[in-house]
Amino acid sequence: MSVSKLSRFGLGAGAAFEVALAPSLGHAAGFDTPILYTARHQAMGGTAIASVNDASAGFHNPAGLQGVRGYGFIADFSLILGKVRATPDQLAGNLESDTVKAPFFLLGAGYRLNDWLTLGLAGFPVASGGAEYHYKIGTTDVLDKTEIVFFETTPMLSLNVPKDRLLPGQLAFGAGYRFSYVTFDREKGDAKDPRVLNLKLSGVDATGFRLGVQYSPIDALKLGVVFRNKVT
């Protein structure tokens, strides 16, 4: 390789190295918690959008209420445990938090009003975040805690098209209206009486819709699509 080619190669490699080291904007997924309600749907790898047929449809796809015959009830509980390593204060770096305990649950009910219409109601946490740290600054025992929880209640319905009426197979449309309850707790300071920060906030708002479709042209094939609006 000639000297000029080596020089160009060196310049190119140096520029690529500088670009790789340049600071860039970090992105995260917000407070959504990666959990699927009910053990059955967890084991099926997230296919509930197409296959849900009980009152957990409020979370997965409201069109799934078509599977309710008469009355249907469901209760689900999932306990998430974990720890966070971070720097909660410039004087207390690289700390591991206390064990985070996140008890996620779902309660749902549905009623088949007639062949065409099923009504339902469900409530469940949809997102969370936070951690609690205990450390010393000088002689002070410091508590540093953040806890955020988003809880959703959704009345819903599904329009159940009789088999083969519009398309070959089974078709259903669903809609749920979303009401969100949000809590935000933030404490920092002396563990016995934190005063640097001491916030306990909460609020309720109507946050939009969850819309869905389920279609099964044959028993062995189930298709589903769901949309939920962004919560700001």
Coordinates of C-alpha atoms in Angstrom, one line a residue:
M1 CA 0.0 0.0 0.0
S2 CA 1.4 3.4 -0.9
V3 CA 2.1 6.2 1.6
S4 CA -0.8 8.3 0.2
K5 CA -3.2 5.4 0.6
L6 CA -1.9 4.8 4.1
S7 CA -2.4 8.5 5.0
R8 CA -6.0 8.5 3.7
F9 CA -6.7 5.2 5.5
G10 CA -5.4 6.7 8.7
L11 CA -7.4 9.9 8.3
G12 CA -10.5 7.9 7.6
A13 CA -10.0 5.6 10.6
G14 CA -9.3 8.6 12.9
A15 CA -12.5 10.4 11.7
A16 CA -14.6 7.2 12.3
F17 CA -13.1 6.8 15.8
E18 CA -13.9 10.4 16.7
V19 CA -17.5 10.0 15.4
A20 CA -17.9 6.9 17.5
L21 CA -16.7 8.7 20.6
A22 CA -18.8 11.8 20.0
P23 CA -21.6 12.4 22.6
S24 CA -25.1 11.6 21.4
L25 CA -28.6 12.0 22.7
G26 CA -29.8 9.0 24.7
H27 CA -33.3 7.6 24.3
A28 CA -35.3 5.3 26.7
A29 CA -38.7 3.6 26.5
G30 CA -40.4 5.7 29.1
F31 CA -42.2 4.1 32.0
D32 CA -43.8 1.2 30.2
T33 CA -43.2 -2.0 32.2
P34 CA -42.5 -5.0 30.0
I35 CA -45.2 -7.4 31.3
L36 CA -48.0 -9.4 29.7
Y37 CA -51.0 -10.0 31.9
T38 CA -52.0 -13.7 32.5
A39 CA -49.5 -16.6 32.6
R40 CA -51.1 -18.0 29.4
H41 CA -50.4 -15.0 27.3
Q42 CA -46.9 -14.6 28.8
A43 CA -46.1 -18.1 27.8
M44 CA -47.5 -17.5 24.3
G45 CA -44.9 -14.7 23.7
G46 CA -47.3 -11.8 23.2
T47 CA -49.7 -13.3 20.8
A48 CA -52.6 -12.2 23.0
I49 CA -53.5 -9.3 20.5
A50 CA -54.8 -12.0 18.2
S51 CA -55.9 -14.7 20.6
V52 CA -57.2 -13.1 23.8
N53 CA -60.7 -14.3 24.6
D54 CA -61.4 -13.1 28.1
A55 CA -61.7 -9.9 30.2
S56 CA -57.9 -9.3 30.1
A57 CA -58.9 -7.9 26.6
G58 CA -58.9 -4.5 28.3
F59 CA -55.1 -4.6 28.3
H60 CA -54.4 -6.7 25.2
N61 CA -57.1 -6.0 22.6
P62 CA -60.7 -5.0 23.4
A63 CA -61.9 -7.0 20.4
G64 CA -61.0 -10.1 22.4
L65 CA -64.2 -9.7 24.5
Q66 CA -65.9 -11.6 21.7
G67 CA -64.7 -14.7 23.4
V68 CA -66.8 -14.1 26.6
R69 CA -69.9 -16.2 26.8
G70 CA -72.4 -15.1 29.4
Y71 CA -70.4 -13.6 32.2
G72 CA -66.6 -13.7 32.4
F73 CA -64.2 -12.6 35.3
I74 CA -60.5 -12.7 35.6
A75 CA -57.9 -11.8 38.3
D76 CA -54.2 -11.9 37.7
F77 CA -51.1 -11.0 39.8
S78 CA -47.5 -10.7 38.8
L79 CA -44.7 -9.7 41.3
I80 CA -41.7 -8.0 39.7
L81 CA -38.5 -7.8 41.9
G82 CA -35.3 -6.0 40.9
K83 CA -32.6 -3.6 41.8
V84 CA -31.2 -0.4 40.2
R85 CA -27.5 0.7 40.1
A86 CA -27.1 4.4 39.7
T87 CA -25.6 7.6 41.0
P88 CA -28.4 9.2 43.0
D89 CA -26.2 12.1 44.3
Q90 CA -22.8 13.5 43.1
L91 CA -21.5 12.6 46.6
A92 CA -22.8 9.1 46.4
G93 CA -22.0 7.3 43.2
N94 CA -22.4 3.8 41.8
L95 CA -24.9 2.6 44.4
E96 CA -27.3 -0.3 44.4
S97 CA -30.8 0.4 45.4
D98 CA -33.0 -1.5 47.8
T99 CA -35.0 -4.3 46.2
V100 CA -37.7 -2.7 44.1
K101 CA -41.1 -4.5 44.6
A102 CA -43.7 -3.9 41.9
P103 CA -46.9 -5.8 42.5
F104 CA -48.7 -5.8 39.1
F105 CA -52.2 -7.1 38.9
L106 CA -55.2 -7.1 36.6
L107 CA -59.0 -7.3 37.4
G108 CA -61.5 -7.7 34.7
A109 CA -65.1 -8.6 34.0
G110 CA -67.2 -9.0 30.8
Y111 CA -70.8 -9.7 29.9
R112 CA -72.2 -10.9 26.6
L113 CA -75.2 -8.7 26.2
N114 CA -76.3 -10.4 22.9
D115 CA -74.8 -12.1 19.9
W116 CA -73.5 -8.8 18.6
L117 CA -72.3 -7.0 21.7
T118 CA -70.1 -7.7 24.7
L119 CA -69.4 -5.2 27.5
G120 CA -66.5 -5.2 29.8
L121 CA -64.5 -3.3 32.5
A122 CA -60.8 -3.8 33.5
G123 CA -58.3 -2.2 35.8
F124 CA -54.5 -2.7 35.9
P125 CA -51.2 -0.8 36.3
V126 CA -49.6 -0.1 33.0
A127 CA -46.3 1.5 33.9
S128 CA -44.0 2.2 36.8
G129 CA -40.5 3.4 37.7
G130 CA -38.3 4.3 40.6
A131 CA -36.0 3.1 43.3
E132 CA -35.0 3.7 46.9
Y133 CA -31.5 4.4 48.1
H134 CA -30.0 4.7 51.6
Y135 CA -26.5 6.2 51.9
K136 CA -24.4 8.5 54.1
I137 CA -23.2 12.0 53.4
G138 CA -21.0 13.0 56.2
T139 CA -22.7 11.9 59.3
T140 CA -26.2 12.1 57.8
D141 CA -28.2 9.0 56.9
V142 CA -29.9 9.9 53.6
L143 CA -33.1 8.5 52.1
D144 CA -33.4 9.1 48.3
K145 CA -36.6 7.6 46.9
T146 CA -38.6 8.0 43.7
E147 CA -41.8 6.0 42.9
I148 CA -44.0 6.5 39.9
V149 CA -47.1 4.4 39.1
F150 CA -49.6 4.6 36.2
F151 CA -52.9 2.8 36.8
E152 CA -55.5 2.4 34.1
T153 CA -59.2 1.7 34.3
T154 CA -60.9 1.0 31.0
P155 CA -64.6 0.4 30.2
M156 CA -64.8 -1.4 26.8
L157 CA -67.0 -3.2 24.3
S158 CA -66.6 -5.5 21.4
L159 CA -68.8 -5.7 18.3
N160 CA -69.0 -9.4 17.4
V161 CA -69.8 -9.9 13.7
P162 CA -71.7 -13.3 13.3
K163 CA -69.5 -15.9 11.7
D164 CA -69.2 -15.6 7.9
R165 CA -71.5 -12.5 7.9
L166 CA -69.0 -9.9 6.4
L167 CA -66.0 -12.1 5.8
P168 CA -65.3 -15.8 5.9
G169 CA -64.6 -16.8 9.5
Q170 CA -65.0 -14.8 12.7
L171 CA -64.5 -11.0 12.9
A172 CA -64.8 -8.6 15.9
F173 CA -64.1 -4.9 16.5
G174 CA -63.3 -3.5 20.0
A175 CA -62.9 -0.2 21.7
G176 CA -61.9 0.8 25.3
Y177 CA -61.8 4.3 26.8
R178 CA -58.7 4.9 29.0
F179 CA -58.8 6.6 32.4
S180 CA -55.4 7.0 34.0
Y181 CA -54.5 7.5 37.7
V182 CA -50.9 8.6 38.2
T183 CA -48.9 8.8 41.5
F184 CA -45.5 10.4 41.9
D185 CA -43.6 10.2 45.2
R186 CA -40.2 11.9 45.7
E187 CA -38.3 12.0 48.9
K188 CA -34.7 13.0 49.6
G189 CA -32.9 14.1 52.8
D190 CA -32.4 13.0 56.3
A191 CA -33.9 9.5 56.5
K192 CA -35.9 10.4 59.6
D193 CA -37.4 13.6 58.1
P194 CA -36.5 14.1 54.4
R195 CA -36.8 17.8 53.6
V196 CA -34.5 18.4 50.6
L197 CA -37.4 16.9 48.5
N198 CA -40.8 15.7 49.8
L199 CA -43.4 15.4 47.1
K200 CA -46.5 13.3 47.0
L201 CA -48.5 14.0 43.9
S202 CA -51.4 12.3 42.1
G203 CA -53.8 13.0 39.3
V204 CA -56.6 11.4 37.2
D205 CA -57.2 12.1 33.6
A206 CA -59.1 10.7 30.6
T207 CA -56.2 9.7 28.3
G208 CA -57.9 8.4 25.1
F209 CA -58.7 5.1 23.4
R210 CA -57.5 1.6 22.8
L211 CA -58.9 0.2 19.6
G212 CA -58.6 -3.3 18.2
V213 CA -59.7 -5.8 15.6
Q214 CA -59.6 -9.6 15.6
Y215 CA -60.1 -11.8 12.6
S216 CA -59.9 -15.6 12.3
P217 CA -60.5 -16.9 8.7
I218 CA -60.0 -20.5 9.9
D219 CA -59.7 -22.0 13.4
A220 CA -56.0 -22.5 13.0
L221 CA -55.2 -18.9 12.1
K222 CA -55.9 -15.8 14.3
L223 CA -55.0 -12.3 13.4
G224 CA -55.1 -9.1 15.5
V225 CA -54.4 -5.4 15.4
V226 CA -54.5 -3.0 18.3
F227 CA -53.9 0.8 18.7
R228 CA -53.6 2.8 21.8
N229 CA -53.0 6.6 21.8
K230 CA -49.9 8.1 23.4
V231 CA -50.3 9.3 26.9
T232 CA -48.6 12.7 27.5

